[in-house]
C-alpha atoms as a printed R data frame, in Angstrom:
    type eleno elety resid chain resno      x       y       z
1   ATOM     1    CA   MET     A     1 77.961 130.051 -11.725
2   ATOM     2    CA   SER     A     2 78.365 128.986 -15.315
3   ATOM     3    CA   GLU     A     3 77.167 130.864 -18.381
4   ATOM     4    CA   LEU     A     4 74.196 128.491 -18.560
5   ATOM     5    CA   GLY     A     5 73.023 128.915 -14.970
6   ATOM     6    CA   ASN     A     6 73.731 127.868 -11.397
7   ATOM     7    CA   ILE     A     7 75.062 124.505 -10.307
8   ATOM     8    CA   LYS     A     8 74.332 123.535  -6.699
9   ATOM     9    CA   ILE     A     9 75.646 120.275  -5.274
10  ATOM    10    CA   ALA     A    10 73.509 118.877  -2.466
11  ATOM    11    CA   ASP     A    11 75.036 118.086   0.907
12  ATOM    12    CA   ASP     A    12 73.999 114.436   0.538
13  ATOM    13    CA   VAL     A    13 76.031 114.128  -2.674
14  ATOM    14    CA   VAL     A    14 79.163 115.287  -0.852
15  ATOM    15    CA   LYS     A    15 78.326 112.933   2.040
16  ATOM    16    CA   VAL     A    16 77.996 109.885  -0.225
17  ATOM    17    CA   ILE     A    17 81.239 110.633  -2.058
18  ATOM    18    CA   SER     A    18 83.063 111.172   1.253
19  ATOM    19    CA   ALA     A    19 81.674 107.982   2.785
20  ATOM    20    CA   LYS     A    20 82.646 105.881  -0.229
21  ATOM    21    CA   ALA     A    21 86.161 107.328  -0.327
22  ATOM    22    CA   ALA     A    22 86.632 106.725   3.407
23  ATOM    23    CA   VAL     A    23 85.484 103.103   3.551
24  ATOM    24    CA   ASP     A    24 87.661 102.225   0.557
25  ATOM    25    CA   VAL     A    25 90.812 103.041   2.576
26  ATOM    26    CA   ASP     A    26 92.615 100.009   4.009
27  ATOM    27    CA   GLY     A    27 92.257  99.974   7.780
28  ATOM    28    CA   VAL     A    28 88.844 101.620   7.899
29  ATOM    29    CA   PHE     A    29 86.403  99.054   9.268
30  ATOM    30    CA   LYS     A    30 83.323 101.271   8.903
31  ATOM    31    CA   LEU     A    31 81.924 104.721   9.489
32  ATOM    32    CA   ALA     A    32 80.664 105.368  13.012
33  ATOM    33    CA   GLY     A    33 77.380 107.183  13.384
34  ATOM    34    CA   GLY     A    34 76.259 109.393  16.217
35  ATOM    35    CA   VAL     A    35 73.069 109.420  18.278
36  ATOM    36    CA   ALA     A    36 70.871 110.558  15.380
37  ATOM    37    CA   ASP     A    37 72.155 107.700  13.255
38  ATOM    38    CA   GLU     A    38 71.396 105.179  16.011
39  ATOM    39    CA   VAL     A    39 67.822 106.521  16.243
40  ATOM    40    CA   ASN     A    40 67.467 106.178  12.471
41  ATOM    41    CA   LYS     A    41 68.665 102.548  12.695
42  ATOM    42    CA   ILE     A    42 66.045 101.806  15.348
43  ATOM    43    CA   LEU     A    43 63.385 103.349  13.125
44  ATOM    44    CA   GLY     A    44 64.563 101.192  10.230
45  ATOM    45    CA   LYS     A    45 66.005 104.023   8.171
46  ATOM    46    CA   LYS     A    46 69.263 103.109   6.480
47  ATOM    47    CA   ARG     A    47 71.668 105.833   5.482
48  ATOM    48    CA   PRO     A    48 74.962 105.117   3.746
49  ATOM    49    CA   THR     A    49 76.235 108.454   4.995
50  ATOM    50    CA   HIS     A    50 76.023 107.922   8.740
51  ATOM    51    CA   GLY     A    51 79.216 109.125  10.327
52  ATOM    52    CA   VAL     A    52 79.661 111.971   7.837
53  ATOM    53    CA   LYS     A    53 78.916 115.639   8.428
54  ATOM    54    CA   VAL     A    54 79.431 118.275   5.743
55  ATOM    55    CA   GLU     A    55 79.077 121.973   5.151
56  ATOM    56    CA   VAL     A    56 78.783 122.815   1.475
57  ATOM    57    CA   GLY     A    57 79.053 126.293   0.019
58  ATOM    58    CA   GLU     A    58 79.035 127.442  -3.579
59  ATOM    59    CA   LYS     A    59 82.706 126.694  -4.231
60  ATOM    60    CA   GLU     A    60 84.046 124.915  -1.152
61  ATOM    61    CA   CYS     A    61 83.141 122.454   1.556
62  ATOM    62    CA   SER     A    62 84.308 121.062   4.875
63  ATOM    63    CA   ILE     A    63 83.841 117.483   6.003
64  ATOM    64    CA   GLU     A    64 83.888 115.577   9.288
65  ATOM    65    CA   LEU     A    65 84.145 111.788   9.290
66  ATOM    66    CA   PHE     A    66 83.619 109.492  12.261
67  ATOM    67    CA   ILE     A    67 85.362 106.168  11.664
68  ATOM    68    CA   VAL     A    68 86.144 102.797  13.227
69  ATOM    69    CA   VAL     A    69 89.694 101.607  12.504
70  ATOM    70    CA   GLU     A    70 90.723  97.959  12.250
71  ATOM    71    CA   TYR     A    71 93.105  96.801  14.970
72  ATOM    72    CA   GLY     A    72 96.716  96.589  13.803
73  ATOM    73    CA   TYR     A    73 96.620  99.615  11.500
74  ATOM    74    CA   SER     A    74 98.374 102.868  12.376
75  ATOM    75    CA   ILE     A    75 95.625 105.316  13.292
76  ATOM    76    CA   PRO     A    76 97.518 108.423  12.087
77  ATOM    77    CA   GLU     A    77 98.327 106.730   8.758
78  ATOM    78    CA   VAL     A    78 94.741 105.558   8.209
79  ATOM    79    CA   ALA     A    79 93.371 108.995   9.117
80  ATOM    80    CA   GLY     A    80 95.812 110.705   6.740
81  ATOM    81    CA   GLU     A    81 94.917 108.340   3.901
82  ATOM    82    CA   VAL     A    82 91.210 108.963   4.509
83  ATOM    83    CA   GLN     A    83 91.781 112.717   4.347
84  ATOM    84    CA   GLU     A    84 93.702 112.404   1.079
85  ATOM    85    CA   ALA     A    85 91.148 110.028  -0.471
86  ATOM    86    CA   VAL     A    86 88.203 112.248   0.457
87  ATOM    87    CA   ILE     A    87 89.866 115.418  -0.830
88  ATOM    88    CA   LYS     A    88 90.781 113.722  -4.109
89  ATOM    89    CA   SER     A    89 87.302 112.260  -4.654
90  ATOM    90    CA   ILE     A    90 85.407 115.436  -3.778
91  ATOM    91    CA   THR     A    91 87.658 117.621  -5.910
92  ATOM    92    CA   GLU     A    92 87.547 115.315  -8.938
93  ATOM    93    CA   LEU     A    93 83.823 114.543  -8.820
94  ATOM    94    CA   THR     A    94 82.347 117.880  -7.760
95  ATOM    95    CA   GLY     A    95 84.962 120.538  -8.466
96  ATOM    96    CA   LEU     A    96 84.497 121.869  -4.920
97  ATOM    97    CA   LYS     A    97 87.523 122.985  -2.929
98  ATOM    98    CA   VAL     A    98 87.826 120.982   0.285
99  ATOM    99    CA   VAL     A    99 88.958 123.339   3.043
100 ATOM   100    CA   GLU     A   100 89.175 120.698   5.777
101 ATOM   101    CA   VAL     A   101 88.566 117.028   6.497
102 ATOM   102    CA   GLY     A   102 88.270 116.287  10.204
103 ATOM   103    CA   ILE     A   103 88.729 112.649  11.192
104 ATOM   104    CA   TYR     A   104 87.339 111.373  14.482
105 ATOM   105    CA   VAL     A   105 88.336 107.820  15.392
106 ATOM   106    CA   GLN     A   106 85.433 106.503  17.447
107 ATOM   107    CA   ASP     A   107 86.542 102.902  18.006
108 ATOM   108    CA   ILE     A   108 88.938 100.095  17.125
109 ATOM   109    CA   LYS     A   109 87.613  96.846  15.644
110 ATOM   110    CA   ILE     A   110 89.430  93.695  16.673
111 ATOM   111    CA   LYS     A   111 88.824  90.809  14.277
112 ATOM   112    CA   GLU     A   112 87.041  87.856  15.872
113 ATOM   113    CA   ALA     A   113 89.959  85.418  15.446
114 ATOM   114    CA   GLU     A   114 92.390  87.878  17.031
115 ATOM   115    CA   ALA     A   115 89.984  88.552  19.894
116 ATOM   116    CA   GLU     A   116 89.642  84.806  20.610
117 ATOM   117    CA   GLU     A   117 93.437  84.370  20.572
118 ATOM   118    CA   GLU     A   118 93.818  87.256  23.040
119 ATOM   119    CA   ILE     A   119 91.270  85.686  25.370
120 ATOM   120    CA   GLU     A   120 93.078  82.338  25.218
121 ATOM   121    CA   ILE     A   121 96.398  84.022  25.986
122 ATOM   122    CA   LEU     A   122 94.880  85.820  28.979
123 ATOM   123    CA   ASP     A   123 93.360  82.599  30.398
């Protein structure tokens, strides 16, 4: 609380910042949504924050990100960079303390050209 009154940052603000920070990391193909996000897609609702869950308090927050990593990148390195990027962005833009950033790798994306080459090699 400041001298002028309360400041409350909405969960969606933290979600958007987290999503942007995550997808900007090299090796992250996209965020991976869960069942609710798939239902929203079917209904035509687009959300830039699918694949992000947050809990926001007055002074701190925790974040869970569900990501798809590009094939060829080290998963532990990408996950670590996402954690660092999210913490930095949230701290700088909101002033909230980030207590944890959980990363859940849901899938690996193989680029189309690489996938075709693999198929040719297997034939």
